[in-house]
Structure formats: C-alpha cells, structure tokens
mmCIF file of C-alpha atoms in Angstrom:
data_model
loop_
_atom_site.group_PDB
_atom_site.id
_atom_site.type_symbol
_atom_site.label_atom_id
_atom_site.label_comp_id
_atom_site.label_asym_id
_atom_site.label_seq_id
_atom_site.Cartn_x
_atom_site.Cartn_y
_atom_site.Cartn_z
ATOM 1 C CA ILE A 1 -44.793 -83.392 17.289
ATOM 2 C CA PRO A 2 -47.975 -81.250 16.979
ATOM 3 C CA TYR A 3 -46.127 -77.989 16.224
ATOM 4 C CA TYR A 4 -44.252 -79.467 13.251
ATOM 5 C CA LYS A 5 -47.323 -81.337 11.987
ATOM 6 C CA ARG A 6 -49.126 -77.991 11.812
ATOM 7 C CA LEU A 7 -46.177 -76.303 10.060
ATOM 8 C CA ILE A 8 -45.948 -79.050 7.435
ATOM 9 C CA LYS A 9 -49.661 -78.733 6.727
ATOM 10 C CA GLU A 10 -49.738 -74.913 6.664
ATOM 11 C CA HIS A 11 -46.632 -74.521 4.475
ATOM 12 C CA HIS A 12 -47.335 -77.599 2.300
ATOM 13 C CA ILE A 13 -43.862 -78.907 3.121
ATOM 14 C CA GLN A 14 -42.765 -82.065 1.319
ATOM 15 C CA PHE A 15 -39.443 -83.730 2.044
ATOM 16 C CA SER A 16 -37.439 -86.845 1.268
ATOM 17 C CA GLU A 17 -34.097 -88.281 2.296
ATOM 18 C CA ASP A 18 -32.562 -87.432 -1.089
ATOM 19 C CA THR A 19 -33.460 -83.732 -0.919
ATOM 20 C CA ILE A 20 -33.564 -83.152 2.843
ATOM 21 C CA PHE A 21 -30.829 -80.455 2.918
ATOM 22 C CA GLU A 22 -32.985 -78.271 0.664
ATOM 23 C CA ASP A 23 -36.304 -79.386 2.130
ATOM 24 C CA ILE A 24 -35.336 -78.438 5.669
ATOM 25 C CA LYS A 25 -35.012 -74.805 4.578
ATOM 26 C CA LYS A 26 -38.775 -74.786 3.935
ATOM 27 C CA PHE A 27 -39.321 -74.812 7.712
ATOM 28 C CA PRO A 28 -39.515 -71.339 9.297
ATOM 29 C CA LEU A 29 -36.845 -70.483 11.893
ATOM 30 C CA LEU A 30 -37.531 -71.516 15.480
ATOM 31 C CA THR A 31 -37.024 -68.749 18.054
ATOM 32 C CA LYS A 32 -37.026 -68.706 21.846
ATOM 33 C CA GLU A 33 -40.303 -66.788 21.752
ATOM 34 C CA ILE A 34 -41.908 -69.477 19.552
ATOM 35 C CA ILE A 35 -40.735 -72.153 21.989
ATOM 36 C CA ARG A 36 -42.293 -70.284 24.911
ATOM 37 C CA ASN A 37 -45.586 -69.667 23.058
ATOM 38 C CA ASN A 38 -45.884 -73.245 21.701
ATOM 39 C CA PHE A 39 -44.142 -75.185 24.457
ATOM 40 C CA ASN A 40 -46.826 -77.844 24.992
ATOM 41 C CA LYS A 41 -46.981 -78.579 21.238
ATOM 42 C CA LEU A 42 -43.221 -79.016 20.771
ATOM 43 C CA TYR A 43 -42.620 -82.284 22.622
ATOM 44 C CA LYS A 44 -43.907 -85.837 22.834
ATOM 45 C CA PHE A 45 -42.754 -88.234 25.545
ATOM 46 C CA ARG A 46 -41.703 -91.496 23.830
ATOM 47 C CA ASP A 47 -40.397 -93.239 26.947
ATOM 48 C CA ASN A 48 -39.509 -92.393 30.549
ATOM 49 C CA THR A 49 -35.950 -91.171 29.864
ATOM 50 C CA TYR A 50 -36.850 -87.519 29.337
ATOM 51 C CA TYR A 51 -35.781 -84.766 31.716
ATOM 52 C CA ARG A 52 -36.384 -81.033 31.926
ATOM 53 C CA ASN A 53 -33.637 -78.491 31.283
ATOM 54 C CA SER A 54 -33.420 -74.736 30.670
ATOM 55 C CA SER A 55 -31.118 -72.226 29.033
ATOM 56 C CA GLY A 56 -28.929 -70.071 31.266
ATOM 57 C CA GLY A 57 -30.926 -66.922 30.592
ATOM 58 C CA SER A 58 -27.782 -64.754 30.499
ATOM 59 C CA THR A 59 -29.411 -62.081 28.380
ATOM 60 C CA GLY A 60 -33.066 -62.466 29.270
ATOM 61 C CA GLU A 61 -35.743 -64.972 30.214
ATOM 62 C CA PRO A 62 -34.542 -68.614 30.167
ATOM 63 C CA VAL A 63 -36.079 -71.135 27.774
ATOM 64 C CA ILE A 64 -37.412 -74.416 29.202
ATOM 65 C CA PHE A 65 -37.157 -77.613 27.155
ATOM 66 C CA TYR A 66 -37.078 -81.414 27.433
ATOM 67 C CA GLN A 67 -34.189 -83.702 26.526
ATOM 68 C CA ASP A 68 -33.927 -87.499 26.475
ATOM 69 C CA SER A 69 -31.442 -90.350 26.891
ATOM 70 C CA ASN A 70 -30.586 -90.436 23.181
ATOM 71 C CA TYR A 71 -29.615 -86.756 23.248
ATOM 72 C CA PHE A 72 -27.712 -87.252 26.522
ATOM 73 C CA ALA A 73 -25.682 -90.155 25.119
ATOM 74 C CA TRP A 74 -24.693 -88.288 21.947
ATOM 75 C CA ASN A 75 -23.824 -85.122 23.870
ATOM 76 C CA THR A 76 -21.697 -87.102 26.326
ATOM 77 C CA ALA A 77 -19.884 -88.710 23.383
ATOM 78 C CA ALA A 78 -19.158 -85.258 21.922
ATOM 79 C CA LYS A 79 -17.702 -84.106 25.247
ATOM 80 C CA ILE A 80 -15.425 -87.184 25.370
ATOM 81 C CA ILE A 81 -14.207 -86.573 21.800
ATOM 82 C CA PHE A 82 -13.510 -82.886 22.426
ATOM 83 C CA ASP A 83 -11.649 -83.699 25.658
ATOM 84 C CA GLU A 84 -9.522 -86.231 23.786
ATOM 85 C CA TRP A 85 -8.631 -83.612 21.163
ATOM 86 C CA ALA A 86 -7.301 -81.533 24.063
ATOM 87 C CA GLY A 87 -5.266 -84.486 25.384
ATOM 88 C CA ARG A 88 -7.484 -85.822 28.167
ATOM 89 C CA LYS A 89 -8.786 -89.404 28.146
ATOM 90 C CA LEU A 90 -11.927 -90.434 29.991
ATOM 91 C CA GLY A 91 -11.221 -90.906 33.704
ATOM 92 C CA GLU A 92 -8.117 -88.729 33.861
ATOM 93 C CA PRO A 93 -8.337 -85.844 36.379
ATOM 94 C CA MET A 94 -10.160 -82.754 35.196
ATOM 95 C CA ILE A 95 -11.105 -79.512 36.948
ATOM 96 C CA LYS A 96 -14.377 -77.898 35.896
ATOM 97 C CA LEU A 97 -14.570 -74.196 36.831
ATOM 98 C CA TRP A 98 -18.278 -73.720 36.240
ATOM 99 C CA GLY A 99 -21.461 -72.242 37.699
ATOM 100 C CA SER A 100 -22.599 -72.728 41.269
ATOM 101 C CA LEU A 101 -23.140 -76.288 42.501
ATOM 102 C CA ARG A 102 -26.833 -75.481 42.965
ATOM 103 C CA ASP A 103 -27.118 -74.636 39.249
ATOM 104 C CA ILE A 104 -25.167 -77.772 38.295
ATOM 105 C CA LEU A 105 -27.501 -79.958 40.355
ATOM 106 C CA LYS A 106 -30.575 -78.163 39.024
ATOM 107 C CA ASP A 107 -29.746 -78.546 35.329
ATOM 108 C CA GLY A 108 -30.521 -81.576 33.206
ATOM 109 C CA GLN A 109 -29.781 -84.883 34.926
ATOM 110 C CA GLY A 110 -29.256 -83.189 38.295
ATOM 111 C CA PHE A 111 -27.503 -85.139 41.050
ATOM 112 C CA LYS A 112 -27.100 -88.249 38.861
ATOM 113 C CA GLU A 113 -25.076 -86.234 36.325
ATOM 114 C CA TYR A 114 -23.049 -84.567 39.105
ATOM 115 C CA LEU A 115 -22.219 -87.990 40.582
ATOM 116 C CA ARG A 116 -21.302 -89.345 37.131
ATOM 117 C CA GLN A 117 -18.833 -86.500 36.665
ATOM 118 C CA GLN A 118 -17.279 -87.142 40.052
ATOM 119 C CA LEU A 119 -16.793 -90.833 39.240
ATOM 120 C CA SER A 120 -15.263 -89.991 35.843
ATOM 121 C CA GLY A 121 -12.487 -87.909 37.385
ATOM 122 C CA VAL A 122 -14.155 -84.475 37.197
ATOM 123 C CA THR A 123 -13.813 -82.082 40.149
ATOM 124 C CA ILE A 124 -16.240 -79.152 40.017
ATOM 125 C CA ILE A 125 -15.347 -75.816 41.591
ATOM 126 C CA SER A 126 -17.748 -72.895 41.540
ATOM 127 C CA SER A 127 -17.134 -69.929 39.249
ATOM 128 C CA SER A 128 -19.848 -68.012 41.093
ATOM 129 C CA ARG A 129 -17.393 -67.498 43.976
ATOM 130 C CA MET A 130 -14.347 -65.680 42.601
ATOM 131 C CA ALA A 131 -13.192 -63.580 45.559
ATOM 132 C CA GLU A 132 -9.431 -63.639 46.181
ATOM 133 C CA LYS A 133 -9.751 -66.007 49.145
ATOM 134 C CA ASP A 134 -11.679 -68.435 46.920
ATOM 135 C CA MET A 135 -9.111 -68.240 44.135
ATOM 136 C CA TYR A 136 -6.296 -69.009 46.595
ATOM 137 C CA LYS A 137 -8.202 -72.212 47.484
ATOM 138 C CA TYR A 138 -8.784 -73.027 43.814
ATOM 139 C CA MET A 139 -5.076 -72.618 43.080
ATOM 140 C CA GLN A 140 -4.154 -74.972 45.928
ATOM 141 C CA ARG A 141 -6.709 -77.511 44.757
ATOM 142 C CA ILE A 142 -5.447 -77.432 41.175
ATOM 143 C CA ASN A 143 -1.844 -77.814 42.354
ATOM 144 C CA MET A 144 -2.892 -80.818 44.450
ATOM 145 C CA ILE A 145 -5.107 -82.581 41.849
ATOM 146 C CA LYS A 146 -2.778 -81.852 38.887
ATOM 147 C CA PRO A 147 -5.557 -82.100 36.280
ATOM 148 C CA TYR A 148 -4.956 -83.123 32.670
ATOM 149 C CA LEU A 149 -7.555 -80.564 31.625
ATOM 150 C CA ILE A 150 -9.164 -77.451 33.108
ATOM 151 C CA PHE A 151 -12.605 -76.746 31.623
ATOM 152 C CA ALA A 152 -14.019 -73.315 32.442
ATOM 153 C CA TYR A 153 -16.202 -70.371 31.590
ATOM 154 C CA THR A 154 -14.062 -68.107 29.400
ATOM 155 C CA ASN A 155 -14.425 -65.099 31.687
ATOM 156 C CA SER A 156 -13.838 -67.183 34.862
ATOM 157 C CA ILE A 157 -10.509 -68.680 33.757
ATOM 158 C CA ASP A 158 -9.412 -65.262 32.463
ATOM 159 C CA GLU A 159 -10.194 -63.668 35.839
ATOM 160 C CA PHE A 160 -8.329 -66.512 37.551
ATOM 161 C CA ALA A 161 -5.327 -65.969 35.244
ATOM 162 C CA CYS A 162 -5.313 -62.238 36.121
ATOM 163 C CA PHE A 163 -5.300 -63.132 39.831
ATOM 164 C CA ILE A 164 -2.346 -65.514 39.390
ATOM 165 C CA GLN A 165 -0.462 -62.911 37.364
ATOM 166 C CA LYS A 166 -1.159 -60.095 39.833
ATOM 167 C CA HIS A 167 0.102 -62.064 42.852
ATOM 168 C CA HIS A 168 3.012 -63.771 41.040
ATOM 169 C CA LEU A 169 1.731 -67.217 42.035
ATOM 170 C CA SER A 170 2.810 -70.622 40.762
ATOM 171 C CA ILE A 171 0.060 -72.742 39.162
ATOM 172 C CA TYR A 172 0.200 -76.298 37.823
ATOM 173 C CA SER A 173 0.253 -76.470 34.009
ATOM 174 C CA PRO A 174 -2.340 -78.956 32.696
ATOM 175 C CA GLN A 175 -2.219 -80.634 29.296
ATOM 176 C CA ALA A 176 -4.730 -78.015 28.132
ATOM 177 C CA ILE A 177 -7.326 -75.425 29.092
ATOM 178 C CA MET A 178 -10.765 -75.642 27.473
ATOM 179 C CA THR A 179 -13.054 -72.619 27.508
ATOM 180 C CA SER A 180 -16.745 -72.263 26.768
ATOM 181 C CA ALA A 181 -19.779 -70.050 27.491
ATOM 182 C CA GLY A 182 -18.218 -66.860 26.136
ATOM 183 C CA VAL A 183 -16.288 -65.449 23.207
ATOM 184 C CA LEU A 184 -12.612 -66.418 23.362
ATOM 185 C CA PHE A 185 -11.015 -63.186 22.201
ATOM 186 C CA PRO A 186 -7.390 -63.506 20.981
ATOM 187 C CA GLU A 187 -6.152 -61.331 23.861
ATOM 188 C CA VAL A 188 -7.824 -63.624 26.391
ATOM 189 C CA ARG A 189 -6.454 -66.790 24.776
ATOM 190 C CA ALA A 190 -2.922 -65.330 24.788
ATOM 191 C CA ARG A 191 -3.041 -64.379 28.469
ATOM 192 C CA ILE A 192 -4.455 -67.716 29.636
ATOM 193 C CA GLU A 193 -1.865 -69.658 27.618
ATOM 194 C CA ASP A 194 0.925 -67.478 29.002
ATOM 195 C CA ILE A 195 -0.106 -67.845 32.656
ATOM 196 C CA PHE A 196 -0.934 -71.569 32.591
ATOM 197 C CA GLN A 197 1.716 -72.518 30.028
ATOM 198 C CA ALA A 198 -0.850 -74.697 28.282
ATOM 199 C CA PRO A 199 -2.746 -74.508 24.970
ATOM 200 C CA VAL A 200 -6.304 -73.192 25.071
ATOM 201 C CA PHE A 201 -9.089 -75.051 23.243
ATOM 202 C CA ASN A 202 -12.380 -73.366 22.448
ATOM 203 C CA ARG A 203 -15.615 -75.363 22.813
ATOM 204 C CA TYR A 204 -18.887 -73.956 21.490
ATOM 205 C CA GLY A 205 -22.303 -75.103 22.646
ATOM 206 C CA SER A 206 -25.479 -74.339 24.561
ATOM 207 C CA ARG A 207 -27.801 -76.048 26.998
ATOM 208 C CA GLU A 208 -30.543 -76.252 24.368
ATOM 209 C CA VAL A 209 -28.548 -78.226 21.805
ATOM 210 C CA GLY A 210 -25.439 -79.402 23.690
ATOM 211 C CA ASP A 211 -21.822 -79.225 22.558
ATOM 212 C CA ILE A 212 -21.689 -78.102 18.927
ATOM 213 C CA ALA A 213 -18.041 -77.626 17.962
ATOM 214 C CA CYS A 214 -14.452 -77.478 19.209
ATOM 215 C CA ASN A 215 -11.057 -76.693 17.731
ATOM 216 C CA CYS A 216 -8.279 -79.289 17.414
ATOM 217 C CA LYS A 217 -4.519 -78.994 18.015
ATOM 218 C CA THR A 218 -3.929 -77.974 14.394
ATOM 219 C CA SER A 219 -6.210 -74.946 14.052
ATOM 220 C CA PHE A 220 -8.343 -72.417 15.936
ATOM 221 C CA ARG A 221 -11.266 -73.227 13.608
ATOM 222 C CA LEU A 222 -14.102 -75.171 15.243
ATOM 223 C CA HIS A 223 -14.939 -78.702 14.068
ATOM 224 C CA LEU A 224 -18.656 -79.522 13.810
ATOM 225 C CA ILE A 225 -20.057 -83.040 14.266
ATOM 226 C CA PRO A 226 -22.755 -83.424 11.571
ATOM 227 C CA ASP A 227 -24.140 -86.608 13.189
ATOM 228 C CA ILE A 228 -25.448 -84.373 15.998
ATOM 229 C CA HIS A 229 -26.171 -80.957 14.460
ATOM 230 C CA TYR A 230 -27.023 -79.551 11.050
ATOM 231 C CA VAL A 231 -25.697 -75.981 10.992
ATOM 232 C CA GLU A 232 -26.747 -73.140 8.697
ATOM 233 C CA ILE A 233 -25.595 -69.514 8.565
ATOM 234 C CA VAL A 234 -28.289 -67.058 7.415
ATOM 235 C CA ASP A 235 -28.617 -63.309 6.867
ATOM 236 C CA ASP A 236 -31.102 -60.977 8.582
ATOM 237 C CA GLU A 237 -33.845 -62.137 6.169
ATOM 238 C CA GLY A 238 -33.211 -65.798 7.014
ATOM 239 C CA LYS A 239 -31.545 -66.625 3.688
ATOM 240 C CA GLU A 240 -28.431 -68.815 3.617
ATOM 241 C CA VAL A 241 -25.159 -66.926 3.116
ATOM 242 C CA LYS A 242 -22.057 -68.231 1.355
ATOM 243 C CA LYS A 243 -19.287 -69.952 3.259
ATOM 244 C CA GLY A 244 -16.873 -67.359 4.571
ATOM 245 C CA GLU A 245 -19.654 -64.802 5.159
ATOM 246 C CA THR A 246 -20.995 -63.750 8.556
ATOM 247 C CA GLY A 247 -24.561 -64.431 9.634
ATOM 248 C CA GLU A 248 -26.820 -65.877 12.309
ATOM 249 C CA ILE A 249 -26.096 -69.436 13.408
ATOM 250 C CA ILE A 250 -29.087 -71.760 12.904
ATOM 251 C CA ILE A 251 -28.983 -75.209 14.530
ATOM 252 C CA THR A 252 -31.055 -78.290 13.804
ATOM 253 C CA LEU A 253 -30.551 -80.787 16.626
ATOM 254 C CA LEU A 254 -30.600 -84.355 15.246
ATOM 255 C CA THR A 255 -30.512 -86.401 18.467
ATOM 256 C CA ASN A 256 -33.387 -85.265 20.713
ATOM 257 C CA TYR A 257 -36.550 -87.119 19.687
ATOM 258 C CA THR A 258 -38.558 -85.983 22.707
ATOM 259 C CA MET A 259 -38.351 -82.297 21.760
ATOM 260 C CA PRO A 260 -36.759 -81.787 18.325
ATOM 261 C CA LEU A 261 -35.399 -78.327 17.590
ATOM 262 C CA ILE A 262 -35.538 -77.675 13.833
ATOM 263 C CA ARG A 263 -33.752 -74.550 12.504
ATOM 264 C CA TYR A 264 -33.295 -73.053 15.965
ATOM 265 C CA LYS A 265 -32.004 -69.453 16.227
ATOM 266 C CA ILE A 266 -29.416 -69.988 18.922
ATOM 267 C CA GLY A 267 -28.696 -66.258 19.216
ATOM 268 C CA ASP A 268 -25.089 -66.231 17.966
ATOM 269 C CA ARG A 269 -23.340 -64.986 14.862
ATOM 270 C CA GLY A 270 -20.632 -66.952 13.084
ATOM 271 C CA ILE A 271 -18.965 -67.992 9.840
ATOM 272 C CA LEU A 272 -18.902 -71.413 8.153
ATOM 273 C CA SER A 273 -15.435 -72.120 6.794
ATOM 274 C CA ASN A 274 -14.738 -72.954 3.157
ATOM 275 C CA ARG A 275 -11.401 -74.574 4.083
ATOM 276 C CA ASP A 276 -10.319 -78.029 5.233
ATOM 277 C CA CYS A 277 -8.298 -78.663 8.382
ATOM 278 C CA LYS A 278 -4.935 -80.401 8.120
ATOM 279 C CA CYS A 279 -5.730 -82.542 11.186
ATOM 280 C CA GLY A 280 -7.531 -85.086 8.980
ATOM 281 C CA HIS A 281 -10.777 -85.329 10.974
ATOM 282 C CA GLY A 282 -12.667 -84.499 7.781
ATOM 283 C CA LEU A 283 -15.381 -82.601 9.674
ATOM 284 C CA PRO A 284 -17.021 -79.348 8.530
ATOM 285 C CA LEU A 285 -15.679 -76.210 10.196
ATOM 286 C CA LEU A 286 -16.899 -73.022 11.766
ATOM 287 C CA GLU A 287 -14.317 -70.381 10.880
ATOM 288 C CA LYS A 288 -15.255 -68.641 14.102
ATOM 289 C CA VAL A 289 -18.131 -67.768 16.400
ATOM 290 C CA GLU A 290 -18.445 -64.014 16.741
ATOM 291 C CA GLY A 291 -20.547 -64.305 19.868
ATOM 292 C CA ARG A 292 -24.030 -63.428 20.963
ATOM 293 C CA ILE A 293 -26.118 -61.265 18.685
ATOM 294 C CA THR A 294 -26.580 -59.115 21.803
ATOM 295 C CA GLY A 295 -22.772 -58.950 22.043
ATOM 296 C CA ASN A 296 -22.555 -57.109 18.711
ATOM 297 C CA PHE A 297 -23.586 -53.479 18.357
ATOM 298 C CA LYS A 298 -25.584 -51.984 15.503
ATOM 299 C CA ASN A 299 -24.975 -48.386 14.417
ATOM 300 C CA LYS A 300 -27.317 -45.888 12.725
ATOM 301 C CA LEU A 301 -26.270 -47.122 9.286
ATOM 302 C CA GLY A 302 -27.445 -50.632 10.206
ATOM 303 C CA ASP A 303 -23.910 -52.032 10.282
ATOM 304 C CA TYR A 304 -22.968 -54.676 12.834
ATOM 305 C CA VAL A 305 -19.948 -53.669 14.919
ATOM 306 C CA SER A 306 -18.169 -56.624 16.516
ATOM 307 C CA GLY A 307 -18.048 -56.733 20.297
ATOM 308 C CA GLY A 308 -14.388 -57.648 19.940
ATOM 309 C CA LEU A 309 -13.600 -54.042 18.944
ATOM 310 C CA PHE A 310 -14.966 -52.688 22.222
ATOM 311 C CA PHE A 311 -13.387 -55.492 24.236
ATOM 312 C CA SER A 312 -9.903 -54.685 22.918
ATOM 313 C CA LEU A 313 -10.221 -51.013 23.942
ATOM 314 C CA PHE A 314 -10.215 -51.830 27.654
ATOM 315 C CA TYR A 315 -8.401 -55.142 28.001
ATOM 316 C CA PHE A 316 -4.851 -53.811 28.332
ATOM 317 C CA ILE A 317 -5.470 -50.746 30.514
ATOM 318 C CA GLU A 318 -3.606 -51.541 33.729
ATOM 319 C CA ASN A 319 -5.904 -49.758 36.192
ATOM 320 C CA ILE A 320 -9.053 -51.540 34.971
ATOM 321 C CA LYS A 321 -9.952 -54.674 36.919
ATOM 322 C CA GLN A 322 -13.317 -55.337 35.217
ATOM 323 C CA PHE A 323 -15.287 -53.668 32.448
ATOM 324 C CA GLN A 324 -18.653 -53.966 30.749
ATOM 325 C CA ILE A 325 -19.784 -52.025 27.682
ATOM 326 C CA ILE A 326 -23.549 -51.704 27.128
ATOM 327 C CA GLN A 327 -25.319 -50.228 24.099
ATOM 328 C CA GLU A 328 -28.364 -48.681 25.766
ATOM 329 C CA ALA A 329 -29.697 -47.082 22.550
ATOM 330 C CA ILE A 330 -28.563 -46.763 18.949
ATOM 331 C CA ASP A 331 -26.546 -43.634 19.877
ATOM 332 C CA TYR A 332 -25.857 -44.225 23.589
ATOM 333 C CA ILE A 333 -23.077 -46.361 25.123
ATOM 334 C CA SER A 334 -22.680 -46.840 28.882
ATOM 335 C CA ILE A 335 -19.463 -48.286 30.284
ATOM 336 C CA ASN A 336 -19.157 -49.870 33.731
ATOM 337 C CA LEU A 337 -15.634 -49.970 35.161
ATOM 338 C CA VAL A 338 -14.175 -51.563 38.276
ATOM 339 C CA LEU A 339 -10.842 -49.849 38.949
ATOM 340 C CA ILE A 340 -7.857 -51.249 40.807
ATOM 341 C CA ASP A 341 -7.066 -47.778 42.216
ATOM 342 C CA LYS A 342 -9.815 -45.137 42.086
ATOM 343 C CA THR A 343 -7.354 -42.376 42.997
ATOM 344 C CA LYS A 344 -5.773 -42.809 39.555
ATOM 345 C CA LEU A 345 -9.011 -42.074 37.696
ATOM 346 C CA LYS A 346 -7.792 -38.631 36.578
ATOM 347 C CA ASP A 347 -4.677 -40.232 35.067
ATOM 348 C CA MET A 348 -6.908 -42.195 32.699
ATOM 349 C CA ASP A 349 -8.257 -39.140 30.827
ATOM 350 C CA LYS A 350 -5.987 -39.802 27.847
ATOM 351 C CA ASP A 351 -7.169 -43.437 27.680
ATOM 352 C CA PHE A 352 -10.812 -42.365 27.791
ATOM 353 C CA LYS A 353 -10.273 -39.778 25.045
ATOM 354 C CA GLU A 354 -8.741 -42.374 22.711
ATOM 355 C CA ILE A 355 -11.506 -44.876 23.541
ATOM 356 C CA ASN A 356 -14.204 -42.288 22.816
ATOM 357 C CA GLN A 357 -12.661 -41.489 19.438
ATOM 358 C CA THR A 358 -12.634 -45.160 18.441
ATOM 359 C CA ILE A 359 -16.228 -45.726 19.594
ATOM 360 C CA CYS A 360 -17.489 -42.645 17.731
ATOM 361 C CA LYS A 361 -15.638 -43.697 14.593
ATOM 362 C CA ALA A 362 -17.458 -47.059 14.651
ATOM 363 C CA MET A 363 -20.858 -45.962 15.980
ATOM 364 C CA GLY A 364 -21.199 -42.351 14.774
ATOM 365 C CA ASN A 365 -19.785 -38.999 15.885
ATOM 366 C CA ASP A 366 -22.929 -38.040 17.821
ATOM 367 C CA THR A 367 -22.779 -41.163 20.022
ATOM 368 C CA LYS A 368 -23.177 -40.353 23.721
ATOM 369 C CA ILE A 369 -20.720 -42.205 25.989
ATOM 370 C CA LYS A 370 -21.122 -42.417 29.762
ATOM 371 C CA TYR A 371 -18.623 -43.963 32.213
ATOM 372 C CA ASN A 372 -19.794 -45.472 35.509
ATOM 373 C CA ILE A 373 -17.206 -46.321 38.183
ATOM 374 C CA VAL A 374 -18.668 -49.225 40.195
ATOM 375 C CA ASP A 375 -17.457 -51.526 42.965
ATOM 376 C CA GLU A 376 -18.288 -54.757 41.137
ATOM 377 C CA ILE A 377 -19.910 -56.148 38.009
ATOM 378 C CA LYS A 378 -21.948 -59.203 38.852
ATOM 379 C CA PRO A 379 -22.311 -62.176 36.467
ATOM 380 C CA SER A 380 -25.701 -63.499 35.437
ATOM 381 C CA PRO A 381 -27.416 -66.126 37.644
ATOM 382 C CA SER A 382 -25.821 -68.845 35.462
ATOM 383 C CA GLY A 383 -22.340 -67.506 36.251
ATOM 384 C CA LYS A 384 -21.677 -66.050 32.804
ATOM 385 C CA TYR A 385 -20.298 -62.547 32.490
ATOM 386 C CA MET A 386 -21.074 -60.320 29.511
ATOM 387 C CA TYR A 387 -18.170 -58.027 28.589
ATOM 388 C CA VAL A 388 -20.165 -56.436 25.759
ATOM 389 C CA PHE A 389 -23.950 -56.260 25.628
ATOM 390 C CA SER A 390 -26.524 -54.461 23.479
ATOM 391 C CA ARG A 391 -30.060 -53.668 24.540
ATOM 392 C CA VAL A 392 -30.947 -52.442 21.040
ATOM 393 C CA LYS A 393 -33.435 -54.680 19.256
ATOM 394 C CA LYS A 394 -31.754 -56.204 16.184
#
C-alpha cells in the first residue's frame, strides 16, 4: 500500500511479529481527513472481490473506502456470533429496523447483501419512516413474524418503544433486542426492556471497520474480537492511556487487505476494561463506549462533559417528544424541542430553570442557553439521530 510504504520510510519504522504491539504505535494515527487526502494511495486491488463502501456521514462528510471478501467474511462471522450471544441462531426470524432500503442497497454488497439477508431470515423495515401510521404497520409485522431478535438503531427502537407505550399497544416479545449506531444510555435501555419485555444487547461498530464489540448475557461490558480488530485507547496527544481511563478509540482493522486501516481514529471515546467477564469467553472488554467525540461537550476549562449528562436532563420530561442539544460555541448551547402539547410550554418554566442550572454548573455560569420549539427533528441521511452534538472543534 503506497501510503504505508511512504510512512515506513519517512518514520524509519521497523517491526517484527514478536514486538508488533509496540511497533504498531510507531505509525501515526489515521484520520478521515488523511483518508480523503490520500485515498488513491491507501488501497491496492489484489483480486476482483473488492467493493466500494462509505461511512454514514452523520456528523459531516462521509468517508469512501474499499472492502474485500476477506473482510466481508470475518464481519459476517462477527454478526453471527453476536446474534448467538443474544439467543438467535442463523436462519431464525429477525427484524432489522434500519436505514432506508435505498441506503441498504447502496452500501457495501448492495442488492446481493440485501438478498442474502432475506434468505437468512432477516426482514428489513425502514427506520427513515417513523410516522405513527408506519409504526402501526411495523407493530403488526413484528406480531406476525414473531422474530427471535430485533436489531435496530438505538434511537429508532427507543422512538418505537415510546409509541407503543403512549398508545398502550401490545407488542410481541422477542428473545432479545440488539441496538447499534448510537449511545445506549441506561434510561433508554431500561425503557426498551420494559416495553418489549426482552433484554437489550449493545453492539458497537462502524461501516469503516465493521462490527467491533458486543455485550453478552452476563455483563453490559462489550466483548472485543482481537482476530478482527486491535483496539487502543489514547489521550488527546495520541498516547496510550491505562485500562479504566477514558480516551479516543483507535482501531486497526486486521481483515481488509484491499484497504488496510492502521490506527484509525473512529471518532468515539471509550474505556478499555481491566476486568474479566464471568461468561468465560476470555475476550478483552470495552468497559463502555461513551459515544461520538462530537457527542461530548468541552467547557472553557478544557474538560470533557459527557453527552449522557445532557441527555438525562430531558429524557423524563413528559411533554417533550423529541430533543436535541447542540453546543454551537464553547459558551453557547442551543436546544431543539418537539413538544407533545405546545400550549403547556409555560408550565415547563420550572423544568427549564433546573436544566439551565445543571448546564451552567457543568459548562460555566456565563453559558448562553437558547431553546427552539420546532415541529420535527430530522435524522441524518443515514437514518441516525444525534441527541447531543457539539460543533466545537476538539
């Protein structure tokens, strides 16, 4: 790969199998911007099994990359393993509440992958259409199919659970729910489990590097598969932090020979666990994924403030149907709200006062806070919905 050949020469990088876990840290981090600027030097077609894919672009410009049959096989195997941890065997009925069908057909293997999923017992329903009339149809379809597993965007299944709760509907309880493509906050997990009467599993991954980790029945911690990914956690200077400490998640993908990604900044923050899981899998663990770097705010002191703090401020307010908190500047927060009943806006003054106090305590007393009452908050083109988002450069 020309890009890595140049790096090895410029940085005088030497490596061997015996010392590879130290040697790999000699490579500089790979960012989305570097991929865009060096795209034609980052791949080499070794056979005719490659295909083009792209990231969802939820928080900016998507990244284009190539993947191959070796990567596809390993990633499919990871999906099968994670599904089995949740109680579903290959071929058993599964509902996938995901992006629009057009996006599904466009990504990766396209129609061939869509057809493979259909033949393996997967029914795809679009999370890009979540009006009440659509959700009534989804409920009927789930009750008819009786899936072993429902796999969904975190925000989509949460919105669906709210709809079921609001209308006092009866929904089939699968063996499990599996969420991905969003932070699974404890409040969200609790509501989904209560409405569906099924355990929620959390799968972590991305289009660039595939499925990275998933929790088992024993723990909420996420099991990594080191045959597929080598995971590091680093600080803001790119230096490795100790297990149990928060930092940026860095992924080296070990299965894509067409376009290797070495020390890729995936854009998330997380913690590597220093504990073992009682399940006996013997795999390394992510203690948790704290979400997108853009989903964490930074105050004037340079401290990271978890998006989970802001999420919890709005989640239990009855008159709020949807919310989105955006850090526009270091001292400016804008909040978009979709209300169930706009006539009750004045009754929410006490809630807003308490919210403002909490935000100012975390971000600084001079923080400006603006509320916008809107009719809807649209998801990104990929179907993902950002509850908390920062525009401040980290």
